[in-house]
JSON list of C-alpha atoms in Angstrom, two decimals:
[
{"chain": "A", "resi": 585, "resn": "MET", "atom": "CA", "xyz": [6.38, -13.40, 5.70]},
{"chain": "A", "resi": 586, "resn": "ASP", "atom": "CA", "xyz": [6.14, -15.88, 2.84]},
{"chain": "A", "resi": 587, "resn": "GLU", "atom": "CA", "xyz": [8.58, -18.14, 1.05]},
{"chain": "A", "resi": 588, "resn": "ALA", "atom": "CA", "xyz": [11.15, -17.74, 3.83]},
{"chain": "A", "resi": 589, "resn": "TYR", "atom": "CA", "xyz": [14.61, -19.00, 2.86]},
{"chain": "A", "resi": 590, "resn": "PRO", "atom": "CA", "xyz": [16.40, -20.43, 5.92]},
{"chain": "A", "resi": 591, "resn": "TYR", "atom": "CA", "xyz": [19.65, -21.02, 4.03]},
{"chain": "A", "resi": 592, "resn": "CYS", "atom": "CA", "xyz": [19.99, -17.27, 3.64]},
{"chain": "A", "resi": 593, "resn": "TRP", "atom": "CA", "xyz": [19.50, -16.79, 7.39]},
{"chain": "A", "resi": 594, "resn": "GLN", "atom": "CA", "xyz": [22.02, -19.55, 8.06]},
{"chain": "A", "resi": 595, "resn": "SER", "atom": "CA", "xyz": [24.67, -17.70, 6.06]},
{"chain": "A", "resi": 596, "resn": "ASN", "atom": "CA", "xyz": [24.28, -14.53, 8.13]},
{"chain": "A", "resi": 597, "resn": "PRO", "atom": "CA", "xyz": [26.51, -14.50, 11.25]},
{"chain": "A", "resi": 598, "resn": "ASN", "atom": "CA", "xyz": [24.40, -11.77, 12.85]},
{"chain": "A", "resi": 599, "resn": "ILE", "atom": "CA", "xyz": [21.32, -13.99, 12.71]},
{"chain": "A", "resi": 600, "resn": "SER", "atom": "CA", "xyz": [23.26, -16.97, 14.08]},
{"chain": "A", "resi": 601, "resn": "GLU", "atom": "CA", "xyz": [24.48, -14.82, 16.96]},
{"chain": "A", "resi": 602, "resn": "PHE", "atom": "CA", "xyz": [20.96, -13.56, 17.64]},
{"chain": "A", "resi": 603, "resn": "MET", "atom": "CA", "xyz": [19.52, -17.09, 17.67]},
{"chain": "A", "resi": 604, "resn": "GLU", "atom": "CA", "xyz": [22.15, -18.26, 20.13]},
{"chain": "A", "resi": 605, "resn": "LYS", "atom": "CA", "xyz": [21.52, -15.26, 22.38]},
{"chain": "A", "resi": 606, "resn": "GLU", "atom": "CA", "xyz": [17.74, -15.84, 22.36]},
{"chain": "A", "resi": 607, "resn": "GLY", "atom": "CA", "xyz": [17.96, -19.62, 22.73]},
{"chain": "A", "resi": 608, "resn": "ILE", "atom": "CA", "xyz": [16.33, -20.24, 19.34]},
{"chain": "A", "resi": 609, "resn": "ASP", "atom": "CA", "xyz": [17.52, -23.58, 18.01]},
{"chain": "A", "resi": 610, "resn": "ASP", "atom": "CA", "xyz": [15.78, -23.86, 14.62]},
{"chain": "A", "resi": 611, "resn": "TYR", "atom": "CA", "xyz": [14.67, -21.57, 11.83]},
{"chain": "A", "resi": 612, "resn": "GLY", "atom": "CA", "xyz": [10.99, -22.40, 12.18]},
{"chain": "A", "resi": 613, "resn": "LYS", "atom": "CA", "xyz": [11.13, -20.96, 15.70]},
{"chain": "A", "resi": 614, "resn": "LEU", "atom": "CA", "xyz": [13.01, -17.94, 14.36]},
{"chain": "A", "resi": 615, "resn": "GLN", "atom": "CA", "xyz": [10.20, -17.30, 11.90]},
{"chain": "A", "resi": 616, "resn": "GLU", "atom": "CA", "xyz": [7.65, -17.69, 14.69]},
{"chain": "A", "resi": 617, "resn": "TYR", "atom": "CA", "xyz": [9.61, -15.22, 16.83]},
{"chain": "A", "resi": 618, "resn": "TYR", "atom": "CA", "xyz": [9.56, -12.65, 14.04]},
{"chain": "A", "resi": 619, "resn": "THR", "atom": "CA", "xyz": [5.91, -13.19, 13.11]},
{"chain": "A", "resi": 620, "resn": "THR", "atom": "CA", "xyz": [4.55, -13.02, 16.66]},
{"chain": "A", "resi": 621, "resn": "ARG", "atom": "CA", "xyz": [6.53, -9.84, 17.38]},
{"chain": "A", "resi": 622, "resn": "VAL", "atom": "CA", "xyz": [5.21, -8.13, 14.24]},
{"chain": "A", "resi": 623, "resn": "LEU", "atom": "CA", "xyz": [1.63, -9.14, 15.04]},
{"chain": "A", "resi": 624, "resn": "ALA", "atom": "CA", "xyz": [2.05, -7.87, 18.60]},
{"chain": "A", "resi": 625, "resn": "ILE", "atom": "CA", "xyz": [3.11, -4.49, 17.22]},
{"chain": "A", "resi": 626, "resn": "MET", "atom": "CA", "xyz": [0.02, -4.42, 14.99]},
{"chain": "A", "resi": 627, "resn": "LYS", "atom": "CA", "xyz": [-2.24, -5.23, 17.93]},
{"chain": "A", "resi": 628, "resn": "LYS", "atom": "CA", "xyz": [-0.77, -2.36, 19.95]},
{"chain": "A", "resi": 629, "resn": "LEU", "atom": "CA", "xyz": [-1.67, -0.07, 17.04]},
{"chain": "A", "resi": 630, "resn": "ASN", "atom": "CA", "xyz": [-5.23, -1.46, 17.05]},
{"chain": "A", "resi": 631, "resn": "SER", "atom": "CA", "xyz": [-4.72, -2.43, 13.41]},
{"chain": "A", "resi": 632, "resn": "LYS", "atom": "CA", "xyz": [-6.30, -5.29, 11.53]},
{"chain": "A", "resi": 633, "resn": "TYR", "atom": "CA", "xyz": [-3.72, -7.39, 9.75]},
{"chain": "A", "resi": 634, "resn": "ILE", "atom": "CA", "xyz": [-3.43, -10.10, 7.13]},
{"chain": "A", "resi": 635, "resn": "ILE", "atom": "CA", "xyz": [-0.59, -12.62, 6.94]},
{"chain": "A", "resi": 636, "resn": "TRP", "atom": "CA", "xyz": [0.41, -15.07, 4.24]},
{"chain": "A", "resi": 637, "resn": "GLN", "atom": "CA", "xyz": [-0.39, -18.70, 4.97]},
{"chain": "A", "resi": 638, "resn": "ASP", "atom": "CA", "xyz": [3.27, -19.70, 5.26]},
{"chain": "A", "resi": 639, "resn": "PRO", "atom": "CA", "xyz": [3.71, -19.15, 9.03]},
{"chain": "A", "resi": 640, "resn": "ILE", "atom": "CA", "xyz": [0.46, -21.03, 9.67]},
{"chain": "A", "resi": 641, "resn": "ASP", "atom": "CA", "xyz": [1.65, -23.91, 7.47]},
{"chain": "A", "resi": 642, "resn": "ASP", "atom": "CA", "xyz": [4.86, -23.97, 9.52]},
{"chain": "A", "resi": 643, "resn": "GLY", "atom": "CA", "xyz": [2.96, -24.30, 12.78]},
{"chain": "A", "resi": 644, "resn": "VAL", "atom": "CA", "xyz": [3.10, -20.70, 14.03]},
{"chain": "A", "resi": 645, "resn": "GLU", "atom": "CA", "xyz": [0.36, -19.97, 16.55]},
{"chain": "A", "resi": 646, "resn": "ALA", "atom": "CA", "xyz": [-0.98, -16.59, 15.49]},
{"chain": "A", "resi": 647, "resn": "SER", "atom": "CA", "xyz": [-3.51, -14.51, 17.38]},
{"chain": "A", "resi": 648, "resn": "PRO", "atom": "CA", "xyz": [-7.10, -15.78, 16.94]},
{"chain": "A", "resi": 649, "resn": "ASP", "atom": "CA", "xyz": [-8.10, -12.53, 15.18]},
{"chain": "A", "resi": 650, "resn": "THR", "atom": "CA", "xyz": [-5.48, -13.04, 12.46]},
{"chain": "A", "resi": 651, "resn": "VAL", "atom": "CA", "xyz": [-6.68, -13.07, 8.84]},
{"chain": "A", "resi": 652, "resn": "VAL", "atom": "CA", "xyz": [-4.74, -15.56, 6.71]},
{"chain": "A", "resi": 653, "resn": "GLU", "atom": "CA", "xyz": [-4.28, -15.17, 2.97]},
{"chain": "A", "resi": 654, "resn": "VAL", "atom": "CA", "xyz": [-4.32, -18.56, 1.23]},
{"chain": "A", "resi": 655, "resn": "TRP", "atom": "CA", "xyz": [-2.12, -18.10, -1.84]},
{"chain": "A", "resi": 656, "resn": "ARG", "atom": "CA", "xyz": [-0.50, -21.47, -2.48]},
{"chain": "A", "resi": 657, "resn": "ASN", "atom": "CA", "xyz": [-3.33, -23.89, -3.27]},
{"chain": "A", "resi": 658, "resn": "PHE", "atom": "CA", "xyz": [-7.08, -23.84, -2.86]},
{"chain": "A", "resi": 659, "resn": "THR", "atom": "CA", "xyz": [-6.74, -27.25, -1.24]},
{"chain": "A", "resi": 660, "resn": "ASP", "atom": "CA", "xyz": [-4.96, -25.59, 1.71]},
{"chain": "A", "resi": 661, "resn": "VAL", "atom": "CA", "xyz": [-8.14, -23.79, 2.77]},
{"chain": "A", "resi": 662, "resn": "PRO", "atom": "CA", "xyz": [-9.63, -26.56, 4.96]},
{"chain": "A", "resi": 663, "resn": "ALA", "atom": "CA", "xyz": [-6.44, -26.89, 7.03]},
{"chain": "A", "resi": 664, "resn": "VAL", "atom": "CA", "xyz": [-6.37, -23.15, 7.75]},
{"chain": "A", "resi": 665, "resn": "ALA", "atom": "CA", "xyz": [-10.10, -23.15, 8.53]},
{"chain": "A", "resi": 666, "resn": "ALA", "atom": "CA", "xyz": [-9.62, -26.06, 10.93]},
{"chain": "A", "resi": 667, "resn": "ARG", "atom": "CA", "xyz": [-7.38, -23.81, 13.02]},
{"chain": "A", "resi": 668, "resn": "GLY", "atom": "CA", "xyz": [-10.12, -21.20, 13.25]},
{"chain": "A", "resi": 669, "resn": "TYR", "atom": "CA", "xyz": [-8.59, -18.34, 11.29]},
{"chain": "A", "resi": 670, "resn": "GLU", "atom": "CA", "xyz": [-10.53, -16.03, 9.01]},
{"chain": "A", "resi": 671, "resn": "MET", "atom": "CA", "xyz": [-9.24, -16.25, 5.44]},
{"chain": "A", "resi": 672, "resn": "ILE", "atom": "CA", "xyz": [-9.03, -14.47, 2.16]},
{"chain": "A", "resi": 673, "resn": "LEU", "atom": "CA", "xyz": [-8.26, -16.43, -1.00]},
{"chain": "A", "resi": 674, "resn": "SER", "atom": "CA", "xyz": [-5.83, -15.50, -3.76]},
{"chain": "A", "resi": 675, "resn": "SER", "atom": "CA", "xyz": [-4.52, -18.85, -5.02]},
{"chain": "A", "resi": 676, "resn": "CYS", "atom": "CA", "xyz": [-7.11, -18.88, -7.86]},
{"chain": "A", "resi": 677, "resn": "TRP", "atom": "CA", "xyz": [-6.35, -15.36, -9.01]},
{"chain": "A", "resi": 678, "resn": "TYR", "atom": "CA", "xyz": [-2.71, -14.83, -9.89]},
{"chain": "A", "resi": 679, "resn": "LEU", "atom": "CA", "xyz": [-3.13, -12.61, -12.93]},
{"chain": "A", "resi": 680, "resn": "ASN", "atom": "CA", "xyz": [0.57, -12.71, -13.84]},
{"chain": "A", "resi": 681, "resn": "TYR", "atom": "CA", "xyz": [0.03, -16.28, -15.09]},
{"chain": "A", "resi": 682, "resn": "ILE", "atom": "CA", "xyz": [-0.90, -16.11, -18.76]},
{"chain": "A", "resi": 683, "resn": "SER", "atom": "CA", "xyz": [-2.82, -18.77, -20.68]},
{"chain": "A", "resi": 684, "resn": "TYR", "atom": "CA", "xyz": [-3.95, -18.82, -24.27]},
{"chain": "A", "resi": 685, "resn": "GLY", "atom": "CA", "xyz": [-7.53, -17.74, -24.92]},
{"chain": "A", "resi": 686, "resn": "GLN", "atom": "CA", "xyz": [-10.15, -16.74, -22.38]},
{"chain": "A", "resi": 687, "resn": "ASP", "atom": "CA", "xyz": [-8.31, -17.53, -19.18]},
{"chain": "A", "resi": 688, "resn": "TRP", "atom": "CA", "xyz": [-10.61, -15.12, -17.32]},
{"chain": "A", "resi": 689, "resn": "LYS", "atom": "CA", "xyz": [-13.16, -17.94, -17.26]},
{"chain": "A", "resi": 690, "resn": "THR", "atom": "CA", "xyz": [-10.91, -19.91, -14.89]},
{"chain": "A", "resi": 691, "resn": "TYR", "atom": "CA", "xyz": [-10.87, -16.94, -12.52]},
{"chain": "A", "resi": 692, "resn": "TYR", "atom": "CA", "xyz": [-14.62, -16.51, -12.79]},
{"chain": "A", "resi": 693, "resn": "GLU", "atom": "CA", "xyz": [-15.33, -20.17, -12.03]},
{"chain": "A", "resi": 694, "resn": "CYS", "atom": "CA", "xyz": [-13.30, -20.20, -8.82]},
{"chain": "A", "resi": 695, "resn": "ASP", "atom": "CA", "xyz": [-15.79, -20.05, -5.95]},
{"chain": "A", "resi": 696, "resn": "PRO", "atom": "CA", "xyz": [-14.04, -19.34, -2.63]},
{"chain": "A", "resi": 697, "resn": "HIS", "atom": "CA", "xyz": [-16.76, -21.27, -0.80]},
{"chain": "A", "resi": 698, "resn": "SER", "atom": "CA", "xyz": [-16.62, -24.45, -2.91]},
{"chain": "A", "resi": 699, "resn": "TRP", "atom": "CA", "xyz": [-14.85, -26.68, -0.40]},
{"chain": "A", "resi": 700, "resn": "ASN", "atom": "CA", "xyz": [-16.01, -29.15, 2.22]},
{"chain": "A", "resi": 701, "resn": "GLY", "atom": "CA", "xyz": [-16.34, -27.56, 5.61]},
{"chain": "A", "resi": 702, "resn": "THR", "atom": "CA", "xyz": [-18.86, -26.94, 8.32]},
{"chain": "A", "resi": 703, "resn": "GLU", "atom": "CA", "xyz": [-21.13, -23.92, 8.04]},
{"chain": "A", "resi": 704, "resn": "GLU", "atom": "CA", "xyz": [-19.04, -22.21, 10.70]},
{"chain": "A", "resi": 705, "resn": "GLN", "atom": "CA", "xyz": [-15.82, -22.93, 8.81]},
{"chain": "A", "resi": 706, "resn": "LEU", "atom": "CA", "xyz": [-17.24, -21.70, 5.50]},
{"chain": "A", "resi": 707, "resn": "GLU", "atom": "CA", "xyz": [-18.05, -18.39, 7.16]},
{"chain": "A", "resi": 708, "resn": "LEU", "atom": "CA", "xyz": [-14.34, -17.96, 7.92]},
{"chain": "A", "resi": 709, "resn": "MET", "atom": "CA", "xyz": [-13.78, -17.24, 4.21]},
{"chain": "A", "resi": 710, "resn": "ILE", "atom": "CA", "xyz": [-14.35, -13.49, 4.18]},
{"chain": "A", "resi": 711, "resn": "GLY", "atom": "CA", "xyz": [-13.10, -12.50, 0.73]},
{"chain": "A", "resi": 712, "resn": "GLY", "atom": "CA", "xyz": [-10.44, -12.72, -1.91]},
{"chain": "A", "resi": 713, "resn": "GLU", "atom": "CA", "xyz": [-7.69, -10.85, -3.70]},
{"chain": "A", "resi": 714, "resn": "ALA", "atom": "CA", "xyz": [-6.46, -10.72, -7.27]},
{"chain": "A", "resi": 715, "resn": "CYS", "atom": "CA", "xyz": [-2.65, -10.65, -7.35]},
{"chain": "A", "resi": 716, "resn": "MET", "atom": "CA", "xyz": [-0.16, -9.51, -9.94]},
{"chain": "A", "resi": 717, "resn": "TRP", "atom": "CA", "xyz": [3.51, -10.32, -9.36]},
{"chain": "A", "resi": 718, "resn": "HIS", "atom": "CA", "xyz": [5.87, -8.19, -11.39]},
{"chain": "A", "resi": 719, "resn": "GLU", "atom": "CA", "xyz": [8.74, -10.45, -12.44]},
{"chain": "A", "resi": 720, "resn": "TYR", "atom": "CA", "xyz": [7.63, -9.98, -16.06]},
{"chain": "A", "resi": 721, "resn": "VAL", "atom": "CA", "xyz": [5.32, -7.01, -15.69]},
{"chain": "A", "resi": 722, "resn": "ASP", "atom": "CA", "xyz": [6.12, -3.31, -15.90]},
{"chain": "A", "resi": 723, "resn": "GLY", "atom": "CA", "xyz": [4.48, -0.12, -17.09]},
{"chain": "A", "resi": 724, "resn": "THR", "atom": "CA", "xyz": [4.29, -1.41, -20.66]},
{"chain": "A", "resi": 725, "resn": "ASN", "atom": "CA", "xyz": [1.98, -4.36, -19.97]},
{"chain": "A", "resi": 726, "resn": "LEU", "atom": "CA", "xyz": [0.51, -3.84, -16.49]},
{"chain": "A", "resi": 727, "resn": "LEU", "atom": "CA", "xyz": [-2.89, -2.44, -17.44]},
{"chain": "A", "resi": 728, "resn": "PRO", "atom": "CA", "xyz": [-3.75, -4.76, -20.37]},
{"chain": "A", "resi": 729, "resn": "ARG", "atom": "CA", "xyz": [-2.69, -7.78, -18.33]},
{"chain": "A", "resi": 730, "resn": "LEU", "atom": "CA", "xyz": [-4.74, -6.62, -15.37]},
{"chain": "A", "resi": 731, "resn": "TRP", "atom": "CA", "xyz": [-7.96, -5.57, -17.10]},
{"chain": "A", "resi": 732, "resn": "PRO", "atom": "CA", "xyz": [-10.53, -6.91, -17.64]},
{"chain": "A", "resi": 733, "resn": "ARG", "atom": "CA", "xyz": [-9.28, -10.15, -16.08]},
{"chain": "A", "resi": 734, "resn": "ALA", "atom": "CA", "xyz": [-9.42, -8.55, -12.63]},
{"chain": "A", "resi": 735, "resn": "SER", "atom": "CA", "xyz": [-13.02, -7.56, -13.42]},
{"chain": "A", "resi": 736, "resn": "ALA", "atom": "CA", "xyz": [-13.87, -11.26, -13.67]},
{"chain": "A", "resi": 737, "resn": "VAL", "atom": "CA", "xyz": [-12.45, -11.79, -10.18]},
{"chain": "A", "resi": 738, "resn": "ALA", "atom": "CA", "xyz": [-14.39, -8.80, -8.87]},
{"chain": "A", "resi": 739, "resn": "GLU", "atom": "CA", "xyz": [-17.71, -10.04, -10.24]},
{"chain": "A", "resi": 740, "resn": "ARG", "atom": "CA", "xyz": [-17.06, -13.51, -8.83]},
{"chain": "A", "resi": 741, "resn": "LEU", "atom": "CA", "xyz": [-16.42, -12.07, -5.37]},
{"chain": "A", "resi": 742, "resn": "TRP", "atom": "CA", "xyz": [-19.39, -9.73, -5.18]},
{"chain": "A", "resi": 743, "resn": "SER", "atom": "CA", "xyz": [-21.88, -12.08, -6.86]},
{"chain": "A", "resi": 744, "resn": "ALA", "atom": "CA", "xyz": [-24.12, -14.71, -5.36]},
{"chain": "A", "resi": 745, "resn": "LYS", "atom": "CA", "xyz": [-22.96, -18.31, -5.66]},
{"chain": "A", "resi": 746, "resn": "GLU", "atom": "CA", "xyz": [-25.69, -18.96, -8.23]},
{"chain": "A", "resi": 747, "resn": "VAL", "atom": "CA", "xyz": [-24.35, -16.26, -10.58]},
{"chain": "A", "resi": 748, "resn": "ASN", "atom": "CA", "xyz": [-21.73, -18.42, -12.28]},
{"chain": "A", "resi": 749, "resn": "ASN", "atom": "CA", "xyz": [-22.52, -18.57, -15.99]},
{"chain": "A", "resi": 750, "resn": "THR", "atom": "CA", "xyz": [-19.44, -17.53, -17.96]},
{"chain": "A", "resi": 751, "resn": "ASP", "atom": "CA", "xyz": [-21.47, -17.12, -21.17]},
{"chain": "A", "resi": 752, "resn": "ASP", "atom": "CA", "xyz": [-23.57, -14.45, -19.49]},
{"chain": "A", "resi": 753, "resn": "ALA", "atom": "CA", "xyz": [-20.58, -12.84, -17.79]},
{"chain": "A", "resi": 754, "resn": "MET", "atom": "CA", "xyz": [-18.68, -12.68, -21.07]},
{"chain": "A", "resi": 755, "resn": "TYR", "atom": "CA", "xyz": [-20.91, -9.96, -22.49]},
{"chain": "A", "resi": 756, "resn": "ARG", "atom": "CA", "xyz": [-20.92, -7.95, -19.27]},
{"chain": "A", "resi": 757, "resn": "LEU", "atom": "CA", "xyz": [-17.12, -8.06, -19.16]},
{"chain": "A", "resi": 758, "resn": "ASP", "atom": "CA", "xyz": [-16.81, -7.22, -22.86]},
{"chain": "A", "resi": 759, "resn": "GLU", "atom": "CA", "xyz": [-19.08, -4.22, -22.34]},
{"chain": "A", "resi": 760, "resn": "HIS", "atom": "CA", "xyz": [-16.99, -3.14, -19.37]},
{"chain": "A", "resi": 761, "resn": "ARG", "atom": "CA", "xyz": [-13.79, -3.61, -21.35]},
{"chain": "A", "resi": 762, "resn": "CYS", "atom": "CA", "xyz": [-15.14, -1.27, -24.04]},
{"chain": "A", "resi": 763, "resn": "ARG", "atom": "CA", "xyz": [-16.08, 1.22, -21.33]},
{"chain": "A", "resi": 764, "resn": "MET", "atom": "CA", "xyz": [-12.50, 1.14, -20.05]},
{"chain": "A", "resi": 765, "resn": "LEU", "atom": "CA", "xyz": [-11.12, 1.68, -23.56]},
{"chain": "A", "resi": 766, "resn": "ARG", "atom": "CA", "xyz": [-13.27, 4.78, -23.96]},
{"chain": "A", "resi": 767, "resn": "ARG", "atom": "CA", "xyz": [-11.80, 6.04, -20.69]},
{"chain": "A", "resi": 768, "resn": "GLY", "atom": "CA", "xyz": [-8.25, 5.55, -21.91]},
{"chain": "A", "resi": 769, "resn": "ILE", "atom": "CA", "xyz": [-7.50, 2.27, -20.10]},
{"chain": "A", "resi": 770, "resn": "PRO", "atom": "CA", "xyz": [-5.78, -0.22, -22.48]},
{"chain": "A", "resi": 771, "resn": "ALA", "atom": "CA", "xyz": [-7.79, -3.30, -21.46]},
{"chain": "A", "resi": 772, "resn": "GLU", "atom": "CA", "xyz": [-7.24, -6.48, -23.46]},
{"chain": "A", "resi": 773, "resn": "PRO", "atom": "CA", "xyz": [-10.07, -8.11, -25.47]},
{"chain": "A", "resi": 774, "resn": "ILE", "atom": "CA", "xyz": [-12.61, -10.52, -24.01]},
{"chain": "A", "resi": 775, "resn": "LEU", "atom": "CA", "xyz": [-14.19, -11.45, -27.34]},
{"chain": "A", "resi": 776, "resn": "ASN", "atom": "CA", "xyz": [-12.98, -10.37, -30.79]},
{"chain": "A", "resi": 777, "resn": "GLY", "atom": "CA", "xyz": [-11.79, -6.92, -29.74]},
{"chain": "A", "resi": 778, "resn": "PHE", "atom": "CA", "xyz": [-14.59, -5.04, -31.52]},
{"chain": "A", "resi": 779, "resn": "CYS", "atom": "CA", "xyz": [-16.54, -2.62, -29.35]},
{"chain": "A", "resi": 780, "resn": "GLY", "atom": "CA", "xyz": [-20.15, -2.52, -30.49]},
{"chain": "A", "resi": 781, "resn": "ASP", "atom": "CA", "xyz": [-22.98, -0.17, -29.66]},
{"chain": "A", "resi": 782, "resn": "TYR", "atom": "CA", "xyz": [-23.35, -1.15, -25.99]},
{"chain": "A", "resi": 783, "resn": "GLU", "atom": "CA", "xyz": [-23.94, 2.44, -24.93]},
{"chain": "A", "resi": 784, "resn": "GLU", "atom": "CA", "xyz": [-26.65, 2.93, -27.54]},
{"chain": "A", "resi": 785, "resn": "VAL", "atom": "CA", "xyz": [-28.33, -0.34, -26.55]},
{"chain": "A", "resi": 786, "resn": "LEU", "atom": "CA", "xyz": [-28.29, 0.65, -22.89]},
{"chain": "A", "resi": 787, "resn": "HIS", "atom": "CA", "xyz": [-29.62, 4.12, -23.73]},
{"chain": "A", "resi": 788, "resn": "ASN", "atom": "CA", "xyz": [-32.51, 2.61, -25.69]},
{"chain": "A", "resi": 789, "resn": "ARG", "atom": "CA", "xyz": [-33.30, 0.18, -22.85]},
{"chain": "A", "resi": 790, "resn": "ARG", "atom": "CA", "xyz": [-33.48, 3.04, -20.37]},
{"chain": "A", "resi": 791, "resn": "ARG", "atom": "CA", "xyz": [-35.80, 4.99, -22.65]},
{"chain": "A", "resi": 792, "resn": "GLN", "atom": "CA", "xyz": [-38.13, 2.00, -22.93]},
{"chain": "A", "resi": 793, "resn": "ARG", "atom": "CA", "xyz": [-38.54, 1.68, -19.14]}
]
């Protein structure tokens, strides 16, 4: 549950009746009631689960094995880590936000471990997720908005911390973008939009080995 809207709950007489019956006197406790019940169901199913950071921000005590997705701000990471939860990060990688030029570089430069924490806390960051909300996205622009910007996020997440040079990554991503075009995926340009002879260059390199 994220971005809960208590005023909507307040306007529903069924919810008001339920709260009175259960002795729940504020909407934060109502959210906690809902969240803990859902997580209990997941545990009975022996399922791993991820929750948005919102219940944690609101003081909900989730199970210690809960994975929390930090989507609001990168600066929220230390507070979640201080409570001992494993985390995945998405706040850096909302691909529905569009900027002029090579905005993929911003995604590439976001290191999910670049915050002050103990070694034990840093190990709580177990991954990340690129997100695409669809308020202004449909089948006409989904793929070009997604690719190859999501490829920049992918390389950031699977690469060592030291692999962080956007000038080097630019050519790898441009090559991959051209590969996607040849496969029928309408990926947007990284450089000038011209696909060179990457395949021929790679073929010649392999022959020289």
